[in-house]
């Protein structure tokens, strides 16, 4: 039985605690912490045997905690991951791994010093059945080489304090991971374009934005990023290959026919859209730790996404494609 501590008792943190408690075999959540102590105490009160710690650091140091799940605010991720590595503990960190590539490099350095993989990053889309099938078809080679990806990420709302850069570093970070995974390729350059702004969006950040990327093999990717005020939470992805295309399926929804209209609902909450992927992701994570260590998205993958996000955010307003340059891949991640 793996004892897990969860840092961050906001929406996704509480959702993961429920998931680990109700669904995932072979583990129990024994500790939680939150920047707002009261949030941790309230969460702990809902589960037998769950203890609230006054800080993430104390939770990480607690002897009964064998593995840590980080679901706190983005700026706190890197510090907590480094703390887990200092204690040699397994850590699952929600995306993004850090606020920038430089902090990811520190994490990679600390993990290399431990001599084995301890870190997994929460790129849950890799566990979504739709994306997994797209990758299987692309990898089979039956459609020839992938040439282009058209993707879009449409969201209903963002929390207070959201900023333009987060459209890339927090939201489109999912596409930055899934596109390099689907194509088995790395990015060469990219830029962010500002488009005519939605009249609905008067909150002080760019919305929508377009992310453009070129991979090392010359494939091109465009991602429409609407961080808020969309009609629903809608994620689309089409990969155009030499001999055909593959499309991400819409999530399961019953089609209603009434009043001379055929319709089906579109989800609004991102936690629901990928609920099955989250379930599989954490089940596999716990299973992999029992077998010796994580096998899902690594600190290297977290780093690759942040390198691209940094370049994209630097490109905003320059009208230029900027190079996306990574350090040499350490053997541990090959
Ligand atoms: C949110 O922060 C997430 O993490 C979701 O996965 C993402 O799809 C969403 O757009 C973000 O707002």
JSON list of N, CA, C and O in Angstrom, two decimals, residues 113-133:
[
{"chain": "A", "resi": 113, "resn": "UNK", "atom": "N", "xyz": [21.05, 13.57, -10.15]},
{"chain": "A", "resi": 113, "resn": "UNK", "atom": "CA", "xyz": [21.90, 13.33, -8.98]},
{"chain": "A", "resi": 113, "resn": "UNK", "atom": "C", "xyz": [21.36, 12.16, -8.14]},
{"chain": "A", "resi": 113, "resn": "UNK", "atom": "O", "xyz": [22.12, 11.47, -7.46]},
{"chain": "A", "resi": 114, "resn": "UNK", "atom": "N", "xyz": [20.05, 11.93, -8.19]},
{"chain": "A", "resi": 114, "resn": "UNK", "atom": "CA", "xyz": [19.44, 10.80, -7.47]},
{"chain": "A", "resi": 114, "resn": "UNK", "atom": "C", "xyz": [19.68, 9.49, -8.22]},
{"chain": "A", "resi": 114, "resn": "UNK", "atom": "O", "xyz": [19.45, 8.40, -7.68]},
{"chain": "A", "resi": 115, "resn": "UNK", "atom": "N", "xyz": [20.05, 9.59, -9.50]},
{"chain": "A", "resi": 115, "resn": "UNK", "atom": "CA", "xyz": [20.42, 8.40, -10.27]},
{"chain": "A", "resi": 115, "resn": "UNK", "atom": "C", "xyz": [19.26, 7.58, -10.79]},
{"chain": "A", "resi": 115, "resn": "UNK", "atom": "O", "xyz": [19.46, 6.53, -11.40]},
{"chain": "A", "resi": 116, "resn": "UNK", "atom": "N", "xyz": [18.02, 8.02, -10.54]},
{"chain": "A", "resi": 116, "resn": "UNK", "atom": "CA", "xyz": [16.88, 7.30, -11.12]},
{"chain": "A", "resi": 116, "resn": "UNK", "atom": "C", "xyz": [15.68, 8.24, -11.23]},
{"chain": "A", "resi": 116, "resn": "UNK", "atom": "O", "xyz": [15.63, 9.26, -10.53]},
{"chain": "A", "resi": 117, "resn": "UNK", "atom": "N", "xyz": [14.75, 7.86, -12.09]},
{"chain": "A", "resi": 117, "resn": "UNK", "atom": "CA", "xyz": [13.57, 8.70, -12.26]},
{"chain": "A", "resi": 117, "resn": "UNK", "atom": "C", "xyz": [12.68, 8.67, -11.03]},
{"chain": "A", "resi": 117, "resn": "UNK", "atom": "O", "xyz": [12.33, 7.61, -10.51]},
{"chain": "A", "resi": 118, "resn": "UNK", "atom": "N", "xyz": [12.35, 9.86, -10.55]},
{"chain": "A", "resi": 118, "resn": "UNK", "atom": "CA", "xyz": [11.43, 10.00, -9.42]},
{"chain": "A", "resi": 118, "resn": "UNK", "atom": "C", "xyz": [10.22, 10.85, -9.79]},
{"chain": "A", "resi": 118, "resn": "UNK", "atom": "O", "xyz": [9.19, 10.81, -9.14]},
{"chain": "A", "resi": 119, "resn": "UNK", "atom": "N", "xyz": [10.38, 11.63, -10.87]},
{"chain": "A", "resi": 119, "resn": "UNK", "atom": "CA", "xyz": [9.37, 12.65, -11.21]},
{"chain": "A", "resi": 119, "resn": "UNK", "atom": "C", "xyz": [8.45, 12.18, -12.35]},
{"chain": "A", "resi": 119, "resn": "UNK", "atom": "O", "xyz": [8.93, 11.62, -13.34]},
{"chain": "A", "resi": 120, "resn": "UNK", "atom": "N", "xyz": [7.16, 12.43, -12.20]},
{"chain": "A", "resi": 120, "resn": "UNK", "atom": "CA", "xyz": [6.23, 12.30, -13.33]},
{"chain": "A", "resi": 120, "resn": "UNK", "atom": "C", "xyz": [5.44, 13.60, -13.43]},
{"chain": "A", "resi": 120, "resn": "UNK", "atom": "O", "xyz": [5.05, 14.18, -12.41]},
{"chain": "A", "resi": 121, "resn": "UNK", "atom": "N", "xyz": [5.19, 14.03, -14.67]},
{"chain": "A", "resi": 121, "resn": "UNK", "atom": "CA", "xyz": [4.45, 15.28, -14.89]},
{"chain": "A", "resi": 121, "resn": "UNK", "atom": "C", "xyz": [3.02, 14.95, -15.36]},
{"chain": "A", "resi": 121, "resn": "UNK", "atom": "O", "xyz": [2.82, 14.03, -16.15]},
{"chain": "A", "resi": 122, "resn": "UNK", "atom": "N", "xyz": [2.05, 15.74, -14.89]},
{"chain": "A", "resi": 122, "resn": "UNK", "atom": "CA", "xyz": [0.64, 15.45, -15.15]},
{"chain": "A", "resi": 122, "resn": "UNK", "atom": "C", "xyz": [0.14, 15.83, -16.54]},
{"chain": "A", "resi": 122, "resn": "UNK", "atom": "O", "xyz": [-0.86, 16.54, -16.65]},
{"chain": "A", "resi": 123, "resn": "UNK", "atom": "N", "xyz": [0.79, 15.32, -17.57]},
{"chain": "A", "resi": 123, "resn": "UNK", "atom": "CA", "xyz": [0.27, 15.50, -18.93]},
{"chain": "A", "resi": 123, "resn": "UNK", "atom": "C", "xyz": [-0.71, 14.37, -19.20]},
{"chain": "A", "resi": 123, "resn": "UNK", "atom": "O", "xyz": [-0.39, 13.38, -19.87]},
{"chain": "A", "resi": 124, "resn": "UNK", "atom": "N", "xyz": [-1.94, 14.53, -18.67]},
{"chain": "A", "resi": 124, "resn": "UNK", "atom": "CA", "xyz": [-2.89, 13.41, -18.67]},
{"chain": "A", "resi": 124, "resn": "UNK", "atom": "C", "xyz": [-3.42, 13.07, -20.04]},
{"chain": "A", "resi": 124, "resn": "UNK", "atom": "O", "xyz": [-3.93, 11.98, -20.26]},
{"chain": "A", "resi": 125, "resn": "UNK", "atom": "N", "xyz": [-3.29, 14.01, -21.00]},
{"chain": "A", "resi": 125, "resn": "UNK", "atom": "CA", "xyz": [-3.87, 13.71, -22.32]},
{"chain": "A", "resi": 125, "resn": "UNK", "atom": "C", "xyz": [-3.24, 12.48, -22.95]},
{"chain": "A", "resi": 125, "resn": "UNK", "atom": "O", "xyz": [-3.85, 11.82, -23.78]},
{"chain": "A", "resi": 126, "resn": "UNK", "atom": "N", "xyz": [-1.99, 12.17, -22.56]},
{"chain": "A", "resi": 126, "resn": "UNK", "atom": "CA", "xyz": [-1.35, 10.98, -23.13]},
{"chain": "A", "resi": 126, "resn": "UNK", "atom": "C", "xyz": [-2.11, 9.70, -22.75]},
{"chain": "A", "resi": 126, "resn": "UNK", "atom": "O", "xyz": [-1.91, 8.65, -23.35]},
{"chain": "A", "resi": 127, "resn": "UNK", "atom": "N", "xyz": [-2.98, 9.80, -21.72]},
{"chain": "A", "resi": 127, "resn": "UNK", "atom": "CA", "xyz": [-3.75, 8.64, -21.27]},
{"chain": "A", "resi": 127, "resn": "UNK", "atom": "C", "xyz": [-5.17, 8.65, -21.80]},
{"chain": "A", "resi": 127, "resn": "UNK", "atom": "O", "xyz": [-5.96, 7.77, -21.49]},
{"chain": "A", "resi": 128, "resn": "UNK", "atom": "N", "xyz": [-5.51, 9.68, -22.60]},
{"chain": "A", "resi": 128, "resn": "UNK", "atom": "CA", "xyz": [-6.83, 9.76, -23.19]},
{"chain": "A", "resi": 128, "resn": "UNK", "atom": "C", "xyz": [-6.90, 8.76, -24.35]},
{"chain": "A", "resi": 128, "resn": "UNK", "atom": "O", "xyz": [-5.99, 8.68, -25.18]},
{"chain": "A", "resi": 129, "resn": "UNK", "atom": "N", "xyz": [-8.02, 8.01, -24.41]},
{"chain": "A", "resi": 129, "resn": "UNK", "atom": "CA", "xyz": [-8.10, 6.95, -25.42]},
{"chain": "A", "resi": 129, "resn": "UNK", "atom": "C", "xyz": [-8.06, 7.49, -26.84]},
{"chain": "A", "resi": 129, "resn": "UNK", "atom": "O", "xyz": [-7.55, 6.85, -27.75]},
{"chain": "A", "resi": 130, "resn": "UNK", "atom": "N", "xyz": [-8.63, 8.70, -27.04]},
{"chain": "A", "resi": 130, "resn": "UNK", "atom": "CA", "xyz": [-8.63, 9.30, -28.38]},
{"chain": "A", "resi": 130, "resn": "UNK", "atom": "C", "xyz": [-7.22, 9.63, -28.84]},
{"chain": "A", "resi": 130, "resn": "UNK", "atom": "O", "xyz": [-6.79, 9.25, -29.94]},
{"chain": "A", "resi": 131, "resn": "UNK", "atom": "N", "xyz": [-6.49, 10.35, -28.00]},
{"chain": "A", "resi": 131, "resn": "UNK", "atom": "CA", "xyz": [-5.11, 10.70, -28.38]},
{"chain": "A", "resi": 131, "resn": "UNK", "atom": "C", "xyz": [-4.24, 9.44, -28.54]},
{"chain": "A", "resi": 131, "resn": "UNK", "atom": "O", "xyz": [-3.38, 9.36, -29.42]},
{"chain": "A", "resi": 132, "resn": "UNK", "atom": "N", "xyz": [-4.48, 8.45, -27.65]},
{"chain": "A", "resi": 132, "resn": "UNK", "atom": "CA", "xyz": [-3.65, 7.23, -27.70]},
{"chain": "A", "resi": 132, "resn": "UNK", "atom": "C", "xyz": [-3.86, 6.51, -29.03]},
{"chain": "A", "resi": 132, "resn": "UNK", "atom": "O", "xyz": [-2.91, 6.01, -29.65]},
{"chain": "A", "resi": 133, "resn": "UNK", "atom": "N", "xyz": [-5.11, 6.48, -29.50]},
{"chain": "A", "resi": 133, "resn": "UNK", "atom": "CA", "xyz": [-5.40, 5.81, -30.78]},
{"chain": "A", "resi": 133, "resn": "UNK", "atom": "C", "xyz": [-4.81, 6.60, -31.95]},
{"chain": "A", "resi": 133, "resn": "UNK", "atom": "O", "xyz": [-4.30, 6.03, -32.91]}
]
